[in-house]
PDB file of C-alpha atoms in Angstrom:
ATOM      1  CA  MET H   1     -23.193  -0.015 -30.015  1.00 42.00           C
ATOM      2  CA  THR H   2     -22.555   0.521 -26.686  1.00 42.00           C
ATOM      3  CA  SER H   3     -19.715  -0.991 -24.279  1.00 41.00           C
ATOM      4  CA  VAL H   4     -20.318  -1.649 -20.648  1.00 39.00           C
ATOM      5  CA  LYS H   5     -17.003  -1.217 -19.090  1.00 39.00           C
ATOM      6  CA  THR H   6     -16.536  -3.090 -15.736  1.00 39.00           C
ATOM      7  CA  GLU H   7     -14.035  -2.676 -13.526  1.00 42.00           C
ATOM      8  CA  GLU H   8     -12.070  -5.866 -12.233  1.00 47.00           C
ATOM      9  CA  LYS H   9     -12.498  -5.763  -8.240  1.00 49.00           C
ATOM     10  CA  GLN H  10      -9.493  -5.616  -6.203  1.00 48.00           C
ATOM     11  CA  PRO H  11      -8.396  -8.394  -3.728  1.00 49.00           C
ATOM     12  CA  THR H  12      -8.405  -6.407  -0.423  1.00 49.00           C
ATOM     13  CA  VAL H  13      -5.369  -6.782   1.795  1.00 50.00           C
ATOM     14  CA  LEU H  14      -7.031  -9.239   3.849  1.00 49.00           C
ATOM     15  CA  GLU H  15      -7.720 -11.641   0.651  1.00 51.00           C
ATOM     16  CA  GLN H  16      -4.263 -11.265  -0.278  1.00 50.00           C
ATOM     17  CA  MET H  17      -3.127 -12.705   3.157  1.00 50.00           C
ATOM     18  CA  GLY H  18      -5.216 -15.559   2.332  1.00 51.00           C
ATOM     19  CA  GLY H  19      -8.137 -14.353   4.448  1.00 51.00           C
ATOM     20  CA  VAL H  20      -8.787 -15.329   8.415  1.00 50.00           C
ATOM     21  CA  SER H  21      -8.214 -18.997   7.541  1.00 56.00           C
ATOM     22  CA  GLY H  22      -4.979 -18.319   6.115  1.00 55.00           C
ATOM     23  CA  MET H  23      -3.673 -16.276   8.827  1.00 59.00           C
ATOM     24  CA  LEU H  24      -4.846 -19.186  11.448  1.00 65.00           C
ATOM     25  CA  TYR H  25      -3.512 -21.576   9.442  1.00 67.00           C
ATOM     26  CA  SER H  26       0.286 -19.998   9.370  1.00 68.00           C
ATOM     27  CA  SER H  27      -0.205 -19.620  12.901  1.00 76.00           C
ATOM     28  CA  LEU H  28      -0.584 -23.351  13.736  1.00 82.00           C
ATOM     29  CA  PRO H  29       3.396 -24.591  13.197  1.00 83.00           C
ATOM     30  CA  VAL H  30       4.373 -22.171  16.198  1.00 84.00           C
ATOM     31  CA  LEU H  31       1.663 -23.614  18.029  1.00 85.00           C
ATOM     32  CA  VAL H  32       2.317 -26.989  17.486  1.00 88.00           C
ATOM     33  CA  PHE H  33       6.155 -26.704  18.145  1.00 88.00           C
ATOM     34  CA  VAL H  34       5.525 -25.235  21.654  1.00 86.00           C
ATOM     35  CA  ILE H  35       3.185 -27.615  22.453  1.00 89.00           C
ATOM     36  CA  VAL H  36       4.893 -30.901  21.078  1.00 90.00           C
ATOM     37  CA  ASN H  37       8.286 -29.193  22.945  1.00 87.00           C
ATOM     38  CA  PHE H  38       6.212 -28.539  25.889  1.00 84.00           C
ATOM     39  CA  THR H  39       4.633 -32.137  26.478  1.00 89.00           C
ATOM     40  CA  THR H  40       7.489 -34.291  24.980  1.00 88.00           C
ATOM     41  CA  LYS H  41      10.540 -32.231  26.089  1.00 84.00           C
ATOM     42  CA  ASN H  42      12.172 -33.089  22.965  1.00 89.00           C
ATOM     43  CA  LEU H  43      13.369 -30.269  20.544  1.00 88.00           C
ATOM     44  CA  MET H  44      13.823 -32.407  17.347  1.00 91.00           C
ATOM     45  CA  ALA H  45      10.016 -33.775  17.910  1.00 92.00           C
ATOM     46  CA  ALA H  46       8.802 -30.419  18.218  1.00 89.00           C
ATOM     47  CA  ILE H  47      11.160 -29.374  15.160  1.00 90.00           C
ATOM     48  CA  ILE H  48       9.749 -32.156  13.051  1.00 91.00           C
ATOM     49  CA  SER H  49       6.315 -31.850  13.976  1.00 91.00           C
ATOM     50  CA  SER H  50       6.122 -27.870  13.157  1.00 88.00           C
ATOM     51  CA  LEU H  51       7.748 -28.402   9.739  1.00 88.00           C
ATOM     52  CA  ALA H  52       5.066 -31.452   8.995  1.00 89.00           C
ATOM     53  CA  ALA H  53       2.058 -28.983  10.323  1.00 86.00           C
ATOM     54  CA  ALA H  54       3.413 -26.396   7.433  1.00 82.00           C
ATOM     55  CA  VAL H  55       3.568 -29.073   4.844  1.00 82.00           C
ATOM     56  CA  VAL H  56       0.118 -30.519   5.687  1.00 83.00           C
ATOM     57  CA  ILE H  57      -1.345 -26.721   5.566  1.00 77.00           C
ATOM     58  CA  GLY H  58       0.069 -26.269   2.125  1.00 73.00           C
ATOM     59  CA  VAL H  59      -1.516 -29.577   0.968  1.00 74.00           C
ATOM     60  CA  VAL H  60      -4.797 -28.803   2.413  1.00 75.00           C
ATOM     61  CA  LEU H  61      -4.990 -25.169   0.992  1.00 68.00           C
ATOM     62  CA  ALA H  62      -3.943 -26.665  -2.461  1.00 65.00           C
ATOM     63  CA  MET H  63      -6.478 -29.588  -2.277  1.00 70.00           C
ATOM     64  CA  ARG H  64      -9.268 -26.736  -1.109  1.00 67.00           C
ATOM     65  CA  LYS H  65      -7.887 -24.558  -4.506  1.00 58.00           C
ATOM     66  CA  GLY H  66      -7.214 -21.580  -2.048  1.00 58.00           C
ATOM     67  CA  THR H  67      -4.180 -19.754  -1.930  1.00 60.00           C
ATOM     68  CA  ILE H  68      -0.869 -21.542  -1.053  1.00 62.00           C
ATOM     69  CA  GLN H  69       0.841 -18.196   0.149  1.00 63.00           C
ATOM     70  CA  PRO H  70       0.204 -18.417   3.616  1.00 56.00           C
ATOM     71  CA  ALA H  71       1.595 -22.111   3.449  1.00 60.00           C
ATOM     72  CA  ILE H  72       4.636 -21.188   1.392  1.00 71.00           C
ATOM     73  CA  SER H  73       5.375 -18.477   4.178  1.00 67.00           C
ATOM     74  CA  ALA H  74       4.910 -20.645   6.828  1.00 64.00           C
ATOM     75  CA  VAL H  75       7.023 -23.473   5.549  1.00 76.00           C
ATOM     76  CA  PHE H  76       9.747 -20.753   4.864  1.00 81.00           C
ATOM     77  CA  GLY H  77       9.497 -19.135   8.051  1.00 79.00           C
ATOM     78  CA  VAL H  78       9.348 -22.034  10.191  1.00 83.00           C
ATOM     79  CA  GLY H  79      12.090 -23.878   7.864  1.00 87.00           C
ATOM     80  CA  ILE H  80      14.177 -21.366   9.145  1.00 89.00           C
ATOM     81  CA  ALA H  81      13.416 -20.892  12.633  1.00 88.00           C
ATOM     82  CA  ALA H  82      13.380 -25.156  12.841  1.00 88.00           C
ATOM     83  CA  PHE H  83      17.178 -24.628  11.468  1.00 90.00           C
ATOM     84  CA  ILE H  84      18.402 -22.146  13.898  1.00 91.00           C
ATOM     85  CA  ALA H  85      16.657 -24.024  16.999  1.00 89.00           C
ATOM     86  CA  TYR H  86      18.680 -27.108  15.800  1.00 89.00           C
ATOM     87  CA  LYS H  87      21.872 -25.184  15.590  1.00 89.00           C
ATOM     88  CA  THR H  88      21.602 -23.665  18.863  1.00 89.00           C
ATOM     89  CA  GLY H  89      19.991 -26.627  20.706  1.00 89.00           C
ATOM     90  CA  GLU H  90      17.363 -24.819  22.527  1.00 89.00           C
ATOM     91  CA  ALA H  91      13.586 -24.368  21.940  1.00 89.00           C
ATOM     92  CA  LYS H  92      14.104 -20.676  22.108  1.00 90.00           C
ATOM     93  CA  GLY H  93      16.289 -20.633  19.214  1.00 91.00           C
ATOM     94  CA  PHE H  94      12.653 -21.217  17.282  1.00 90.00           C
ATOM     95  CA  PHE H  95      11.922 -17.647  17.860  1.00 91.00           C
ATOM     96  CA  LEU H  96      15.037 -15.868  16.891  1.00 91.00           C
ATOM     97  CA  PHE H  97      14.672 -15.205  13.604  1.00 90.00           C
ATOM     98  CA  GLY H  98      11.465 -13.769  14.203  1.00 89.00           C
ATOM     99  CA  ILE H  99      12.806 -11.289  16.431  1.00 93.00           C
ATOM    100  CA  TRP H 100      15.520 -10.215  14.234  1.00 93.00           C
ATOM    101  CA  GLN H 101      13.158 -10.125  11.499  1.00 91.00           C
ATOM    102  CA  SER H 102      10.998  -7.466  13.330  1.00 93.00           C
ATOM    103  CA  VAL H 103      14.274  -5.235  13.658  1.00 94.00           C
ATOM    104  CA  VAL H 104      14.813  -5.107   9.823  1.00 95.00           C
ATOM    105  CA  TYR H 105      11.432  -4.841   8.810  1.00 95.00           C
ATOM    106  CA  GLY H 106      10.592  -1.776  11.357  1.00 95.00           C
ATOM    107  CA  SER H 107      14.128  -0.190  10.579  1.00 96.00           C
ATOM    108  CA  ALA H 108      13.362  -0.538   6.756  1.00 96.00           C
ATOM    109  CA  PHE H 109       9.735   1.087   7.452  1.00 96.00           C
ATOM    110  CA  LEU H 110      11.440   3.932   9.583  1.00 95.00           C
ATOM    111  CA  LEU H 111      14.137   4.433   6.762  1.00 96.00           C
ATOM    112  CA  SER H 112      11.501   4.771   4.195  1.00 95.00           C
ATOM    113  CA  ILE H 113      10.151   7.909   6.154  1.00 94.00           C
ATOM    114  CA  ILE H 114      13.215   9.538   6.217  1.00 94.00           C
ATOM    115  CA  VAL H 115      14.070   9.258   2.402  1.00 92.00           C
ATOM    116  CA  ARG H 116      10.420  10.175   1.358  1.00 89.00           C
ATOM    117  CA  TRP H 117       9.203   6.788   0.298  1.00 92.00           C
ATOM    118  CA  PRO H 118       6.957   5.771   3.160  1.00 93.00           C
ATOM    119  CA  LEU H 119       6.785   2.224   2.537  1.00 92.00           C
ATOM    120  CA  ALA H 120       2.899   2.019   3.744  1.00 90.00           C
ATOM    121  CA  GLY H 121       2.047   3.989   0.723  1.00 88.00           C
ATOM    122  CA  VAL H 122       4.522   2.001  -1.549  1.00 89.00           C
ATOM    123  CA  ILE H 123       3.059  -1.407  -0.567  1.00 87.00           C
ATOM    124  CA  TRP H 124      -0.450  -0.230  -0.559  1.00 84.00           C
ATOM    125  CA  THR H 125      -0.298   1.052  -4.111  1.00 83.00           C
ATOM    126  CA  PHE H 126       1.813  -2.045  -5.396  1.00 82.00           C
ATOM    127  CA  LEU H 127      -0.545  -4.457  -4.138  1.00 76.00           C
ATOM    128  CA  ASN H 128      -3.512  -2.386  -5.514  1.00 75.00           C
ATOM    129  CA  GLY H 129      -2.084  -1.577  -9.002  1.00 71.00           C
ATOM    130  CA  ARG H 130      -2.204   2.231  -8.585  1.00 74.00           C
ATOM    131  CA  ASP H 131       0.357   4.881  -9.711  1.00 73.00           C
ATOM    132  CA  ARG H 132       2.413   6.606  -7.434  1.00 77.00           C
ATOM    133  CA  SER H 133       0.766  10.076  -8.219  1.00 76.00           C
ATOM    134  CA  TRP H 134       0.286  10.283  -4.395  1.00 81.00           C
ATOM    135  CA  ARG H 135       3.876  11.324  -3.566  1.00 83.00           C
ATOM    136  CA  GLU H 136       3.355  14.703  -5.866  1.00 82.00           C
ATOM    137  CA  ASP H 137       1.094  15.618  -2.751  1.00 82.00           C
ATOM    138  CA  LYS H 138       2.599  16.647   0.304  1.00 86.00           C
ATOM    139  CA  ALA H 139      -0.039  16.014   2.542  1.00 86.00           C
ATOM    140  CA  THR H 140      -0.698  12.517   0.953  1.00 87.00           C
ATOM    141  CA  VAL H 141       2.790  11.767   1.626  1.00 90.00           C
ATOM    142  CA  ARG H 142       2.679  12.982   5.298  1.00 91.00           C
ATOM    143  CA  ASP H 143      -0.680  10.989   5.871  1.00 90.00           C
ATOM    144  CA  TYR H 144       1.577   7.733   4.599  1.00 92.00           C
ATOM    145  CA  ASP H 145       4.279   8.596   7.019  1.00 93.00           C
ATOM    146  CA  ILE H 146       2.151   8.359   9.965  1.00 93.00           C
ATOM    147  CA  ALA H 147       0.699   5.194   8.936  1.00 93.00           C
ATOM    148  CA  THR H 148       4.239   3.592   8.310  1.00 95.00           C
ATOM    149  CA  PHE H 149       5.509   5.094  11.437  1.00 95.00           C
ATOM    150  CA  VAL H 150       2.626   2.912  13.100  1.00 95.00           C
ATOM    151  CA  TRP H 151       3.915  -0.017  11.506  1.00 95.00           C
ATOM    152  CA  ALA H 152       7.650   0.768  12.417  1.00 95.00           C
ATOM    153  CA  LEU H 153       6.280   1.065  16.112  1.00 95.00           C
ATOM    154  CA  VAL H 154       4.584  -2.489  15.912  1.00 94.00           C
ATOM    155  CA  PHE H 155       7.782  -4.009  14.367  1.00 95.00           C
ATOM    156  CA  PHE H 156       9.971  -2.382  17.070  1.00 95.00           C
ATOM    157  CA  ALA H 157       7.370  -3.386  20.057  1.00 94.00           C
ATOM    158  CA  ARG H 158       7.790  -7.001  18.934  1.00 93.00           C
ATOM    159  CA  PHE H 159      11.152  -7.002  18.944  1.00 95.00           C
ATOM    160  CA  VAL H 160      11.632  -5.453  22.452  1.00 95.00           C
ATOM    161  CA  VAL H 161       9.301  -7.565  24.058  1.00 95.00           C
ATOM    162  CA  GLN H 162      10.320 -10.847  22.559  1.00 94.00           C
ATOM    163  CA  ARG H 163      13.996 -10.267  23.040  1.00 94.00           C
ATOM    164  CA  TRP H 164      12.923  -9.897  26.595  1.00 95.00           C
ATOM    165  CA  LEU H 165      11.163 -13.003  26.790  1.00 93.00           C
ATOM    166  CA  TYR H 166      14.248 -14.828  24.906  1.00 93.00           C
ATOM    167  CA  ASP H 167      16.974 -13.359  27.065  1.00 91.00           C
ATOM    168  CA  GLU H 168      14.592 -14.667  29.811  1.00 90.00           C
ATOM    169  CA  ASP H 169      14.379 -18.092  28.391  1.00 89.00           C
ATOM    170  CA  GLN H 170      10.242 -17.972  28.190  1.00 88.00           C
ATOM    171  CA  VAL H 171       9.501 -20.195  25.701  1.00 85.00           C
ATOM    172  CA  GLY H 172       5.620 -20.623  26.442  1.00 84.00           C
ATOM    173  CA  TRP H 173       5.468 -16.555  26.631  1.00 89.00           C
ATOM    174  CA  LEU H 174       7.577 -16.215  23.497  1.00 89.00           C
ATOM    175  CA  ALA H 175       4.716 -18.132  21.490  1.00 85.00           C
ATOM    176  CA  VAL H 176       1.869 -15.759  23.139  1.00 87.00           C
ATOM    177  CA  ALA H 177       4.039 -12.831  22.506  1.00 89.00           C
ATOM    178  CA  ARG H 178       4.490 -13.878  18.799  1.00 86.00           C
ATOM    179  CA  LEU H 179       1.007 -14.859  18.254  1.00 82.00           C
ATOM    180  CA  GLY H 180      -0.792 -11.920  20.272  1.00 85.00           C
ATOM    181  CA  MET H 181       1.863  -9.348  18.963  1.00 86.00           C
ATOM    182  CA  GLY H 182       1.183 -10.682  15.399  1.00 81.00           C
ATOM    183  CA  TYR H 183      -1.635 -10.018  13.617  1.00 78.00           C
ATOM    184  CA  PRO H 184      -3.798  -7.952  16.440  1.00 83.00           C
ATOM    185  CA  LEU H 185      -1.170  -5.180  16.147  1.00 87.00           C
ATOM    186  CA  MET H 186      -1.078  -5.724  12.387  1.00 85.00           C
ATOM    187  CA  ALA H 187      -4.665  -4.765  12.425  1.00 84.00           C
ATOM    188  CA  ILE H 188      -4.013  -1.614  14.087  1.00 88.00           C
ATOM    189  CA  ALA H 189      -1.244  -1.032  11.246  1.00 89.00           C
ATOM    190  CA  LEU H 190      -3.707  -1.769   8.807  1.00 87.00           C
ATOM    191  CA  LEU H 191      -5.963   0.596  10.469  1.00 89.00           C
ATOM    192  CA  ALA H 192      -3.499   3.402  10.015  1.00 90.00           C
ATOM    193  CA  THR H 193      -3.024   2.478   6.359  1.00 89.00           C
ATOM    194  CA  VAL H 194      -6.392   2.231   5.144  1.00 88.00           C
ATOM    195  CA  TRP H 195      -6.905   5.703   7.338  1.00 90.00           C
ATOM    196  CA  ALA H 196      -4.227   7.305   5.022  1.00 88.00           C
ATOM    197  CA  VAL H 197      -5.527   5.728   1.966  1.00 86.00           C
ATOM    198  CA  ARG H 198      -8.830   7.035   2.142  1.00 86.00           C
ATOM    199  CA  ARG H 199      -7.810  10.477   3.256  1.00 86.00           C
ATOM    200  CA  ALA H 200      -5.131  10.685   0.174  1.00 82.00           C
ATOM    201  CA  ASP H 201      -8.065   9.356  -2.099  1.00 81.00           C
ATOM    202  CA  LYS H 202     -10.425  11.948  -1.197  1.00 82.00           C
ATOM    203  CA  ARG H 203      -7.465  14.576  -1.531  1.00 77.00           C
ATOM    204  CA  LEU H 204      -6.348  13.519  -4.978  1.00 73.00           C
ATOM    205  CA  LYS H 205     -10.016  13.227  -6.322  1.00 76.00           C
ATOM    206  CA  GLU H 206     -10.822  16.829  -5.101  1.00 73.00           C
ATOM    207  CA  ALA H 207      -7.376  17.863  -6.889  1.00 68.00           C
ATOM    208  CA  GLU H 208      -8.655  16.118 -10.080  1.00 69.00           C
ATOM    209  CA  GLU H 209     -11.993  17.431  -9.842  1.00 71.00           C
ATOM    210  CA  ALA H 210     -10.657  20.893  -9.357  1.00 69.00           C
ATOM    211  CA  ALA H 211      -8.418  20.521 -12.417  1.00 68.00           C
ATOM    212  CA  GLU H 212     -11.389  19.476 -14.634  1.00 70.00           C
ATOM    213  CA  ALA H 213     -13.356  22.278 -13.556  1.00 71.00           C
ATOM    214  CA  LYS H 214     -10.500  24.692 -14.256  1.00 73.00           C
ATOM    215  CA  ALA H 215      -9.867  23.179 -17.706  1.00 74.00           C
ATOM    216  CA  LYS H 216     -13.548  23.138 -18.713  1.00 73.00           C
ATOM    217  CA  ALA H 217     -13.592  26.946 -17.747  1.00 69.00           C
ATOM    218  CA  GLU H 218     -10.646  27.920 -19.244  1.00 70.00           C
ATOM    219  CA  THR H 219     -12.078  25.806 -22.435  1.00 76.00           C
ATOM    220  CA  GLU H 220     -15.291  27.946 -22.260  1.00 69.00           C
ATOM    221  CA  ALA H 221     -13.503  31.061 -21.719  1.00 68.00           C
ATOM    222  CA  ALA H 222     -11.395  30.844 -25.012  1.00 70.00           C
ATOM    223  CA  THR H 223     -14.317  29.569 -27.112  1.00 73.00           C
ATOM    224  CA  GLU H 224     -16.524  32.633 -26.037  1.00 68.00           C
ATOM    225  CA  ALA H 225     -13.603  34.922 -26.755  1.00 66.00           C
ATOM    226  CA  VAL H 226     -13.544  33.409 -30.539  1.00 66.00           C
ATOM    227  CA  LEU H 227     -17.068  33.471 -30.665  1.00 65.00           C
ATOM    228  CA  ALA H 228     -16.748  37.321 -29.626  1.00 63.00           C
ATOM    229  CA  ARG H 229     -13.753  38.090 -32.030  1.00 64.00           C
ATOM    230  CA  THR H 230     -16.154  36.106 -34.984  1.00 64.00           C
ATOM    231  CA  ALA H 231     -18.988  38.544 -34.193  1.00 58.00           C
ATOM    232  CA  ASP H 232     -16.852  41.713 -34.264  1.00 58.00           C
ATOM    233  CA  ASP H 233     -15.428  40.705 -37.377  1.00 59.00           C
ATOM    234  CA  LEU H 234     -18.828  40.240 -38.712  1.00 56.00           C
ATOM    235  CA  LEU H 235     -20.184  43.391 -37.193  1.00 55.00           C
ATOM    236  CA  THR H 236     -17.449  45.688 -37.771  1.00 57.00           C
ATOM    237  CA  PRO H 237     -17.321  47.012 -41.514  1.00 56.00           C
ATOM    238  CA  ASP H 238     -13.785  47.047 -42.828  1.00 55.00           C
ATOM    239  CA  MET H 239     -13.032  50.655 -43.456  1.00 57.00           C
ATOM    240  CA  ASP H 240     -10.270  50.180 -45.925  1.00 60.00           C
ATOM    241  CA  GLU H 241     -12.686  48.273 -48.185  1.00 58.00           C
ATOM    242  CA  LEU H 242     -15.087  51.001 -47.643  1.00 55.00           C
ATOM    243  CA  LYS H 243     -12.968  53.455 -48.747  1.00 62.00           C
ATOM    244  CA  ARG H 244     -12.110  51.785 -51.770  1.00 66.00           C
ATOM    245  CA  VAL H 245     -15.527  51.482 -52.874  1.00 61.00           C
ATOM    246  CA  VAL H 246     -16.565  55.100 -51.543  1.00 61.00           C
ATOM    247  CA  ASP H 247     -13.100  56.106 -53.873  1.00 65.00           C
ATOM    248  CA  ALA H 248     -14.428  54.005 -56.740  1.00 66.00           C
ATOM    249  CA  GLU H 249     -17.776  55.629 -56.942  1.00 63.00           C
ATOM    250  CA  SER H 250     -16.400  59.168 -56.539  1.00 66.00           C
ATOM    251  CA  ARG H 251     -14.210  58.280 -59.892  1.00 64.00           C
ATOM    252  CA  ASP H 252     -16.935  57.111 -61.491  1.00 65.00           C
ATOM    253  CA  LYS H 253     -19.340  59.991 -61.116  1.00 62.00           C
ATOM    254  CA  SER H 254     -16.078  62.469 -62.118  1.00 64.00           C
ATOM    255  CA  ARG H 255     -15.903  60.312 -65.321  1.00 62.00           C
ATOM    256  CA  ASP H 256     -19.503  60.996 -65.847  1.00 58.00           C
TER     257      ASP H 256
END
């Protein structure tokens, strides 16, 4: 009886992030905050509206039986951003958490390159349930270093631009930078990661095939050697036994 082995399809990175709709949903609270703050000039109204938008997103996603991960992230992020804006009493404080978050993330990605555990490879293998055999290949680690460096550049670019806008008190442009330097730049970093993954998978596959071919060749060589020795044993007479037979015949003739 034969059984067909089916591999469970792994969700893509985009699907794990909630898809395009999930990314759009997570951006709505920021837009709501800026629009309400601009139209009403009331910071508390903007804070409450953005928090309400995040909660509504969670309810909508739950009712649609979709992933609520974007909503959880939105509520958490908006909650911290709203708290900072409330404590500072300034609308631009809403973006302060994200600005410094970019520094932390960028530093973490950069540090991972230095310690030879590039986060692009670590995170990708974790999300897709793969092992870490790629770390044994220097060329693969180098490819993931490049992808990780792209991620670090994205986060540091966000920090530099948004910090400058924060110092200039440009709340509207902060929102534009937050959204414009969010998923578009992340898409570039993801492309760099996919490039590294494909090169790594191709290289590791070739190495596995080479190892299998070598093992097969060694097995065939060992089998041929055993067969050759067996044939020699069968074809080559045992000289000691032959000598004993001849001596026995000689003794028999002498007795006669």
